Each structure stands twice: as structure tokens, then as C-alpha cells.
XYZ file of C-alpha atoms in Angstrom:
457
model
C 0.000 0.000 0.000
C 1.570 3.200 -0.990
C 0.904 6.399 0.740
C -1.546 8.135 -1.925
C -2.871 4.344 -1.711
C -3.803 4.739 2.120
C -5.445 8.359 2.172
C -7.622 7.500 -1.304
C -9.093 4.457 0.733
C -10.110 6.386 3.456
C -11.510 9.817 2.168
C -13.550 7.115 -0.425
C -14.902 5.610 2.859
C -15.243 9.259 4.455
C -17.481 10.280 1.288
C -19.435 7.257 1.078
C -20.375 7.685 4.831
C -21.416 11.081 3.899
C -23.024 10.393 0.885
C -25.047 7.517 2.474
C -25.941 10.306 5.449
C -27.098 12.396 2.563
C -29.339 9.611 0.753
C -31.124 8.331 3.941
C -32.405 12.021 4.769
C -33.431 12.305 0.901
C -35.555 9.118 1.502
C -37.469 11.060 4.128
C -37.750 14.417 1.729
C -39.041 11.571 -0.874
C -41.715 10.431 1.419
C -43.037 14.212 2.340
C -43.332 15.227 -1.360
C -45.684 12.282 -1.760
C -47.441 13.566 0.892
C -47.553 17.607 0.369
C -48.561 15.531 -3.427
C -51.663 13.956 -1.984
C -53.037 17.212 -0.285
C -52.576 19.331 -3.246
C -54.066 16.583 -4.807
C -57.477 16.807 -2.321
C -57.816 20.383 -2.962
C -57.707 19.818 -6.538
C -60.489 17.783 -6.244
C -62.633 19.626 -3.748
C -61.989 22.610 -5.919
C -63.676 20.468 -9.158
C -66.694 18.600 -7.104
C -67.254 22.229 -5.815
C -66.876 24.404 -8.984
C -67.061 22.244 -11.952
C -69.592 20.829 -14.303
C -69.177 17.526 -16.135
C -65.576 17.347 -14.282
C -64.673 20.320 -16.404
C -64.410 24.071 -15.355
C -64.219 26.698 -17.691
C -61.519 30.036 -16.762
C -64.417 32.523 -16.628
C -66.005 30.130 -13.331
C -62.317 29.770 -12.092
C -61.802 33.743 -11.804
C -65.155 34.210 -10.101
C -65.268 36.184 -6.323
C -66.165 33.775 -3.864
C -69.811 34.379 -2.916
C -70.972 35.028 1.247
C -70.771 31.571 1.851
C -67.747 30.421 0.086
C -65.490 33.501 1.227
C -66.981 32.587 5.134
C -65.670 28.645 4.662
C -62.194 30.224 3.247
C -61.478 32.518 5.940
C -62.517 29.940 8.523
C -59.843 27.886 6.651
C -57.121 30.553 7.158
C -57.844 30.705 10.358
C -56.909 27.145 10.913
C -53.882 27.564 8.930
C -52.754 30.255 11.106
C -53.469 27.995 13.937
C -51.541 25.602 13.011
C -48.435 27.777 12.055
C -48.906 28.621 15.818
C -48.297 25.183 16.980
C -45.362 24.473 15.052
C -42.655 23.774 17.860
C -39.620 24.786 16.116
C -38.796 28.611 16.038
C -36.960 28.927 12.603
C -39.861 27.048 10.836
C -42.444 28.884 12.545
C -41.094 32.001 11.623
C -40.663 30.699 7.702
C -44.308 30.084 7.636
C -45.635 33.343 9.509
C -42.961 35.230 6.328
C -44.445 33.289 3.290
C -47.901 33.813 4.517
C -49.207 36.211 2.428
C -52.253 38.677 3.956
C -52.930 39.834 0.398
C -54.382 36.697 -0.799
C -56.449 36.101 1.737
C -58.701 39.440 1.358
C -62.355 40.127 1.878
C -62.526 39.705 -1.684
C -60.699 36.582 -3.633
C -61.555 34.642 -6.894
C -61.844 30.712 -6.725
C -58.230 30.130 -8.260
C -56.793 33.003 -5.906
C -58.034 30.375 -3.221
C -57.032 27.389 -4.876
C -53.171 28.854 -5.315
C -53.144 30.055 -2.066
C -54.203 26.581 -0.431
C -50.923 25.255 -2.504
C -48.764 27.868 -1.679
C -49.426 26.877 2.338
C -48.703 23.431 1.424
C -45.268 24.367 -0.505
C -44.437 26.460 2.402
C -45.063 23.687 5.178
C -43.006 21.173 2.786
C -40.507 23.524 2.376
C -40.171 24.804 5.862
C -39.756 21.303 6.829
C -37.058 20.241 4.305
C -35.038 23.249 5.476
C -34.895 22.305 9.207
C -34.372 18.546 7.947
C -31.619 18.892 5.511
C -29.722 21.893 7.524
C -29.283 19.306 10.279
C -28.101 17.031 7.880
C -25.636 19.267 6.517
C -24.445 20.484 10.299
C -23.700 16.463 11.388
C -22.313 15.772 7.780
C -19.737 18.848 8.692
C -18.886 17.670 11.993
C -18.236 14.030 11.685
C -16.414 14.656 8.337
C -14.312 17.105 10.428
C -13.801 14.635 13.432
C -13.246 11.447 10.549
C -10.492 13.629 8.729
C -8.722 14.089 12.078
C -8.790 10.451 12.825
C -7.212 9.522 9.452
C -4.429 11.678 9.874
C -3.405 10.844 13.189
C -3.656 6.888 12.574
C -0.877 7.743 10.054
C 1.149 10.603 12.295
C -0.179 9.031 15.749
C -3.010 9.794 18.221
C -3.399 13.334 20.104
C -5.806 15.799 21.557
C -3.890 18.407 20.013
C -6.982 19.877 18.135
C -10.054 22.464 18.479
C -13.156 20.337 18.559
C -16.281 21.509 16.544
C -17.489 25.253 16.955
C -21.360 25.493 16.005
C -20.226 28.572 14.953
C -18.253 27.311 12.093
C -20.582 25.065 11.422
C -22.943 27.893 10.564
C -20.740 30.343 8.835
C -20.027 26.948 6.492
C -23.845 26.575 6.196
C -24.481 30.193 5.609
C -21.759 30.724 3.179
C -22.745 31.726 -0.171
C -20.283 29.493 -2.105
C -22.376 29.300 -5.304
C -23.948 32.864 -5.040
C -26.154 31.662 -2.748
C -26.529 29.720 1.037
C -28.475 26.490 0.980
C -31.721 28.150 2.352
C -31.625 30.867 0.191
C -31.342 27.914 -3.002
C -33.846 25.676 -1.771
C -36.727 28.355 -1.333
C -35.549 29.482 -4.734
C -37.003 26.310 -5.924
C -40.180 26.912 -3.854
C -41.027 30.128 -5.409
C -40.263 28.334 -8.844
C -42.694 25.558 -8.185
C -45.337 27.457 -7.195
C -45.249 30.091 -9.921
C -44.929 26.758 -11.994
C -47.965 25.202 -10.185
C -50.234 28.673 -10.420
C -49.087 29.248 -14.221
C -50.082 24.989 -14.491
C -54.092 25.793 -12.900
C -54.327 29.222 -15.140
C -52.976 27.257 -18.045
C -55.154 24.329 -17.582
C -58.393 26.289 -16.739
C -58.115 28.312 -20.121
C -57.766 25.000 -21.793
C -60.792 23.837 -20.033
C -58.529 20.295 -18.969
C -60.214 17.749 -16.934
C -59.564 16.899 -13.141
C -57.547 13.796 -14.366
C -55.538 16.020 -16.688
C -54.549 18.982 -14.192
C -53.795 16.672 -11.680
C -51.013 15.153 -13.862
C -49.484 17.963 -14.790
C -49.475 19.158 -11.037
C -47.893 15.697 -9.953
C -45.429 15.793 -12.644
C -44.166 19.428 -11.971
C -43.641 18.213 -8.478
C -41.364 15.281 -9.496
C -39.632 17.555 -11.354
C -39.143 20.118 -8.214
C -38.541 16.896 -6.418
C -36.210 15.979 -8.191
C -34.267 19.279 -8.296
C -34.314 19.373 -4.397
C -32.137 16.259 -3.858
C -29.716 17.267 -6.555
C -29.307 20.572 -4.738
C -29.058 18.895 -1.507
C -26.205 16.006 -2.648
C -24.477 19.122 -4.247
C -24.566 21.117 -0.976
C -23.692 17.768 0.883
C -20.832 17.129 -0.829
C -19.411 21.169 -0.396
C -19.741 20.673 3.363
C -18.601 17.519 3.643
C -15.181 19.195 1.636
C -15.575 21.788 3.481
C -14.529 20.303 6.678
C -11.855 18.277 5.134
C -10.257 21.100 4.448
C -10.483 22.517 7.954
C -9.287 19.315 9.283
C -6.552 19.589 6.967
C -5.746 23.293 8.106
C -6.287 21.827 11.795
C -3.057 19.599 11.332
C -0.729 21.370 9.792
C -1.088 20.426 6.232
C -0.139 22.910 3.583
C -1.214 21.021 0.351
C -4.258 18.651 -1.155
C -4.670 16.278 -3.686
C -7.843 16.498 -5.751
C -9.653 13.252 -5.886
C -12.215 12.439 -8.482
C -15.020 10.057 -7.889
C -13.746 7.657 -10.877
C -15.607 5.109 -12.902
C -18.175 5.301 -15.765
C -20.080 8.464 -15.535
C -16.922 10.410 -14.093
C -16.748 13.863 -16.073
C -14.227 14.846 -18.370
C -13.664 17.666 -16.433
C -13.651 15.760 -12.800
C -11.276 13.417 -14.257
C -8.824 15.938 -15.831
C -8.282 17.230 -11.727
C -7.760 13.611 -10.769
C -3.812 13.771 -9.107
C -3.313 16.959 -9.222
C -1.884 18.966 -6.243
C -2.550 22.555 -4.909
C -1.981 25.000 -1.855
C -4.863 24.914 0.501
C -4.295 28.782 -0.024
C -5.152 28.611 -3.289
C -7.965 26.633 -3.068
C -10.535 28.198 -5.591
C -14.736 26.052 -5.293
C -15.990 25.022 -8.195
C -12.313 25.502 -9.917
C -9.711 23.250 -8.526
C -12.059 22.302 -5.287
C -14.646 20.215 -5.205
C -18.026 19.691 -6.039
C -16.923 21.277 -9.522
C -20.901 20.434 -10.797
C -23.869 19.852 -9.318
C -24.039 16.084 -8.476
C -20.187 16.076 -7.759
C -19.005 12.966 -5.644
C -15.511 14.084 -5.760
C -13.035 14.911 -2.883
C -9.753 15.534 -1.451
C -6.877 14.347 0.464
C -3.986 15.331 2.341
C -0.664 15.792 0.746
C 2.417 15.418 2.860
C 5.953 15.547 1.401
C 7.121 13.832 4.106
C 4.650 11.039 4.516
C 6.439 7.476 5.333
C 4.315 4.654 4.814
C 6.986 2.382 6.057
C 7.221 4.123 9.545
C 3.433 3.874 9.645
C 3.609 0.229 8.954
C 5.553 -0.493 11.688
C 3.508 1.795 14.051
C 0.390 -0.025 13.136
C 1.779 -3.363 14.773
C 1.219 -1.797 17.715
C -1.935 -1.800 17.355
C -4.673 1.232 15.902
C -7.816 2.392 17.757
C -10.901 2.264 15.862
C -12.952 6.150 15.306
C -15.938 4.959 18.176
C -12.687 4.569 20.523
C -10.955 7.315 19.321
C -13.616 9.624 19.345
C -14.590 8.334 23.054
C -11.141 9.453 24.321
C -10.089 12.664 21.942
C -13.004 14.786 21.597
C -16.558 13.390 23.832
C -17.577 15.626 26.396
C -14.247 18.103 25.590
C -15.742 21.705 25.182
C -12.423 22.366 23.671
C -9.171 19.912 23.673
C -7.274 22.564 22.231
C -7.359 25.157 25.296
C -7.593 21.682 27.580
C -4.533 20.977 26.188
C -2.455 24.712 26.412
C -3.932 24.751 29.887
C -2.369 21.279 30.982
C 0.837 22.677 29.003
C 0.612 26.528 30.656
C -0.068 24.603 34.545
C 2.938 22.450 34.186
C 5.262 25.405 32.860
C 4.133 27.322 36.020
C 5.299 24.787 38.181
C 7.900 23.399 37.184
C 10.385 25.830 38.930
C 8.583 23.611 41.973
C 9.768 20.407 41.882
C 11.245 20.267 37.684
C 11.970 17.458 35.809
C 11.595 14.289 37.407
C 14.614 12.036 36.492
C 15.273 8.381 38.028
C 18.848 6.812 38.899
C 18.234 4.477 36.010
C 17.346 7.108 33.547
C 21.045 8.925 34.798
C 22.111 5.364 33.968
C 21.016 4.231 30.664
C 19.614 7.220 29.382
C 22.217 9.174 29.783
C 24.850 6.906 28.722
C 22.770 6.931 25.407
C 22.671 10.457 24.530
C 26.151 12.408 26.732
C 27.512 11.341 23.054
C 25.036 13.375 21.315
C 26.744 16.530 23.275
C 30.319 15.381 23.292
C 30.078 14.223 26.539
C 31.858 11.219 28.143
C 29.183 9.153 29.704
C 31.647 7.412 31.683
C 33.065 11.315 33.836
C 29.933 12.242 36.873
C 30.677 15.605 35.562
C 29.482 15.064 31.978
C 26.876 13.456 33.267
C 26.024 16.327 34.971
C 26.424 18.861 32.584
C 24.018 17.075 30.470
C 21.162 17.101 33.724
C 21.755 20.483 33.649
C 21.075 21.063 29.528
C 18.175 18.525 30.439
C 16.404 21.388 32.904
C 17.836 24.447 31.290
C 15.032 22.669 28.265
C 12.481 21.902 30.805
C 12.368 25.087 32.219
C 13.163 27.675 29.604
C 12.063 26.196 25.923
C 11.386 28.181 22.596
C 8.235 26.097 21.917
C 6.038 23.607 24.111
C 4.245 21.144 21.664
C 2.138 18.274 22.872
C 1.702 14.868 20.444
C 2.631 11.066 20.567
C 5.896 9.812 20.765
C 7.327 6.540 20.535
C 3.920 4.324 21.670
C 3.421 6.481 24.957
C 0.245 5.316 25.985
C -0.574 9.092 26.607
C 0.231 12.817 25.207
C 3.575 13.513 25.832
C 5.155 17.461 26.089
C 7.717 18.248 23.578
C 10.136 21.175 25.113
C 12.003 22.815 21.941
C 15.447 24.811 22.126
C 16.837 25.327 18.993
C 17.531 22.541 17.191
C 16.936 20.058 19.994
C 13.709 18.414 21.666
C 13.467 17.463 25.100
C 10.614 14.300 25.574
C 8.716 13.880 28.795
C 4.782 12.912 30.467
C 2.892 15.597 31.641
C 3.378 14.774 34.939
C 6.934 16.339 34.527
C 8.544 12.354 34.278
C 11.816 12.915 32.016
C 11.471 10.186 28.562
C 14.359 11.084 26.534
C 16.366 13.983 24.790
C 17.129 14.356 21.103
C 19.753 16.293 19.560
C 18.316 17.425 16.273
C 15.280 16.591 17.626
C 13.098 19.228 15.658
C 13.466 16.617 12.479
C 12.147 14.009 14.160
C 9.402 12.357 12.626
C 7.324 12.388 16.084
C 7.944 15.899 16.218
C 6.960 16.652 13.563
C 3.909 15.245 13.787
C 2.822 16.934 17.063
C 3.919 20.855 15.360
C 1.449 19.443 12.639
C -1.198 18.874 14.932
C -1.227 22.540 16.122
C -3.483 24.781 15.605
């Protein structure tokens, strides 16, 4: 397995997570168009049994005022409807309904069709009111576990750490609101609700004129609203896919990665213009949607992955052996009930700086020992003179106590986060609790080093 190899397999299991996500809510959207559908359908025919003659009603009848009677039964009707906009529990939706209900149309004078098209309209509101709420929280959970998946992938490769913000709803909202195709997903999907129902109204007028049967109008009502129907799940597998890159990217950005690889969704139906982008490399700072970032169309299953120069698949090999946590277990331990890991993290890293002038660096006999007879080399030091050994001690807690940068990251299998104290060129290793591990001359090019001044923010 190569490295491209390893991060294609998982960002194709990252999208098709998301992707199924996306196509279990659109079974639900499915199931309330067949349902807004049927009640369109009932007032088409209460509108015929009550206005029609020989299942057939003529425009001149369709543009007449409602009489005493008729214009009493609508308002009582309205009413209801503003009842029921009343009971609806969830603020945004409530509010959506109370802004497309029009006062206008429901006048002390209105003509039969100005009834019928406002009946619609309330049903095209509720559907699309609900679809809103439905898919936003779709979008919102596809954001944050593609954020939180991304994060796992990279640190199976680079190794396991809390060194990362966790999900801000905030961001999550300034992704959802972001107008990355001239307009935010609400905005685009009640787009398509003013375009149905002008479509539906110009449908009645249209088929009124013609004189058209209840049979007839109703199909042409039912197949506008596949049409819409179908419209609405392409725009919401497009938006899907933009969040779900979306927070990639951020995760990307969260670890320290510079560049990504575009990654198009190959096989038969793959776009010449998808596959053209397939391989190729760019800055996340030049990242352009719709250009060199995907989705590039609407429909677009394509995504990214992480490009590191550096990236050993051998060392990662070997670090698997050891054994890899799965994402429930990782997830458990790294980001549940963490408001945010990140200042966790700087505050565990801030409390030990402040007291280590207490009691320092805690060193054992057999660390003087071993360790040091390993590494007084590394400073031309003769492990075999006290005083060398000494002299190194004290280069050991002039790092502990006085360090250019304090990083936090795995190292070496550490069953927990271990503090990286930089000086120059060189890396002092050791727990949290202050427990000395080791000391690296040159340290700053070490691999687990590395990793952890990725995994800053």
C-alpha cells in the first residue's frame, strides 16, 4: 500500500459515509413530497366537485369572487392555517411560515383560483419549511463528523493526540451560511419553492383556459412536483458534498497540512472535467470552489486528500503493529464531552510550565544510567566522567524550564500525550506529569515531532 494508496481508501470511505448520510435524509424528503402531493391533490379535487360541471371548469367560473358563503368557509380555513403555524414547535420554521404567509391573498374579496393557489402555496411552504430544518441538520452532522473522521485519518498515520479544536457550532454555521455558489443552501432551496409554485399557479391558469379535466390537471401538477422533487435532492447532494469538503479542508488546516490532492469520484459516468483534476496537487491557499475544489458540478461525488511531502508509509507500517484504535474509541477518548481539547490541552501545558520551577523534571537513577549513557555522546560528553553526566542534567532542565516552543503529540507508543520542550535545534521528551522520557539532539526533524507541530493549531 503506498501512501496516496492509504489516504484515497479512506476519504472514499469518508465520502461514502457522507453520501449515504445524505441519501437516507433524501428518503425522508421523498416520502413528504408524496405527501404535500396527496393534499394538493385533495384540494384539486374539492376545488372540481365544488366548482365544476361535467368534471370540467371553464376560466371565466375559475376567476369568479367567492360568494358570502364560500369567502366565510375560506377565511374559517385561514384561520386554521394560522393555527396551526402557531403550533409548530420549532422557532426557525415557525417564523418561515408566519414570512411566506401572504395577507394579500387572503382578502375580503378573492376569486376561486386566488383560493385554490393560495391553499398550494401553504402546502409548498409547510413542505418547504420542513425540508429546510431537515436537511440543515443534515448538513451540520455531515460537517462535523467529516471534520472529526479527517482528524482520525491523519493521526492513525502521524499518531493519536488531543492536540486539536473540537467543533465550533459557529463554524458550522458560517459553512452553512456561506454563499459558495452565489447563494446559502436556504436561500437555493426556497428558490425552488417560489419556482414551483409560480410553476404550479401558471399549471391551474394554463389548464383552466384549456378547459382540462380533473384527471388532466392533476397530472401535470404531480409531474411538476417530481420535477421540483427531483431538483431538491440534486441541490441537496451538491450542498452535501461542499460541506462535507468543506470540513476536510479545515481538518486539513487543523493539522498542519499545507497542500491537497484532488480526488475524483472515478468510474463510468466520471466527467471529463472531474477526471482531468484527478492527481493533481494545490496550496490549501489557493484553493478556488468550483475551480480546482470540489463539487466542480452539481451532483459532484468528488473529494480531497492530504498531501504530505514527508509522509512514510513504512514508519506507519511499523507503528500499526502496535496496534490502531478504531474512530468509536478514538472519538470516546479525543473529543466526547471536551468543550475544547485545544485550550484543555495549552492549559495542561501553561499549569505544568508554572510549576515546574517547583519540583522540575523528574529524572530516576536508572534514567542517569542508561539514558544518559545513550545520549552524553550526542553533546560530546563522556558518559563514563559524573561531571558530563552532569552537565548534560543540567542542559536537560535548562530545556524543561526555559524552551522556545512547548508542543504536545505522541511519541514513541506512549500510551498518553507527551510534552515536547524545543530549544533550537533540539527536543526534550517527557509525560505531563513532569517524568523525564528522553532527549534528542536534532530533535526538531524528528518524525514524532513533527507530527505533534502538525497537529497545532
Amino acid at each position: 500500500m503506498t501512501s496516496r494508496e492509504y489516504w484515497a481508501k479512506r476519504s472514499e470511505i469518508r465520502e461514502a459515509k457522507a453520501y449515504s448520510n445524505c441519501l437516507e435524509t433524501t428518503r425522508g424528503l421523498v416520502n413528504v413530497y408524496r405527501e404535500t402531493a396527496a393534499n394538493i391533490r385533495r384540494e384539486i379535487n374539492d376545488f372540481y366537485a365544488r366548482f365544476a360541471r361535467e368534471n370540467k371548469l371553464e376560466y371565466a367560473d375559475a376567476v369568479r369572487y367567492l360568494n358570502r358563503s364560500e369567502a366565510l368557509e375560506w377565511k374559517a380555513s385561514v384561520e386554521d392555517y394560522i393555527k396551526e403555524i402557531a403550533r409548530e414547535k420549532n422557532p426557525a420554521v415557525r417564523e418561515r411560515l408566519m414570512r411566506e404567509y401572504d395577507a394579500r391573498a387572503y382578502g375580503a374579496r378573492i376569486t376561486r383560483l386566488e383560493s385554490l393557489n393560495a391553499s398550494i402555496d401553504n402546502e409548498l411552504s409547510k413542505l418547504y419549511a420542513r425540508a429546510n430544518e431537515q436537511f440543515r441538520e443534515l448538513l451540520g452532522e455531515n460537517y462535523t463528523d467529516g471534520y472529526y473522521r479527517a482528524i482520525y485519518d491523519i493521526q492513525n498515520r502521524f499518531g493519536y493526540s488531543s492536540m486539536f479544536a473540537t467543533v465550533n457550532p459557529k463554524i458550522v454555521e458560517n459553512a452553512l451560511s456561506y454563499p459558495w455558489s452565489g447563494a446559502n443552501f436556504s436561500d437555493r432551496l426556497w428558490k425552488h419553492k417560489f419556482e414551483l409554485q409560480n410553476q404550479l399557479r401558471e399549471t391551474l391558469t394554463t389548464g383552466f383556459i384549456r378547459g382540462d379535466s380533473l384527471q388532466t390537471m392533476a397530472k401535470r401538477l404531480a409531474e411538476r412536483l417530481d420535477v421540483s422533487r427531483s431538483q431538491a435532492l440534486r441541490l441537496v447532494i451538491t450542498e452535501s458534498s461542499h460541506i462535507h469538503n468543506t470540513a476536510e479542508l479545515d481538518a486539513y488546516k487543523e493539522c498542519g497540512f499545507e497542500e491537497y490532492e484532488f480526488m475524483a469520484s472515478l468510474g463510468e459516468r466520471t466527467c471529463p472535467v472531474c477526471g482531468g483534476m484527478d492527481g493533481k496537487r494545490f496550496k490549501l491557499a489557493d484553493k478556488q470552489l468550483g475551480v480546482n475544489f470540489p463539487p466542480l458540478h452539481p451532483n459532484c461525488r468528488c473529494t480531497t486528500i492530504a498531501f504530505d511531502p514527508d509522509d512514510d508509509i513504512e514508519e506507519f507500517k511499523e507503528r500499526l503493529e502496535h496496534g490502531e484504535l478504531n474512530y468509536d474509541k478514538w472519538y470516546e477518548k479525543y473529543v466526547k464531552g471536551r468543550e475544547n481539547s485545544l485550550e484543555k490541552v495549552l492549559d495542561k501545558v501553561e499549569n505544568e510550565l508554572t510549576n515546574s520551577g517547583k519540583g522540575g523534571i523528574i529524572i530516576t537513577d536508572k534514567q542517569r544510567g542508561k539514558k544518559f549513557g545513550k545520549h552524553c555522546s550526542d553533546w560530546g560528553l563522556d558518559p563514563s566522567v559524573s561531571a558530563d553526566r552532569d552537565k548534560l542534567e543540567a542542559i536537560i532542565r535548562d530545556m524543561y524550564n526555559n524552551p522556545d516552543e512547548v508542543r504536545i503529540g505522541k511519541f514513541n507508543y506512549q500510551a498518553d500525550d507527551t510534552v515536547f520542550k524545543i530549544k533550537g535545534e533540539d527536543v526534550l521528551v517527557h509525560k505531563s506529569s513532569g517524568e523525564f522520557i528522553t532527549i534528542l539532539r536534532g530533535g526538531i526533524s524528528d518524525a514524532w515531532v513533527k507530527n505533534a507541530r502538525k497537529l497545532e493549531t
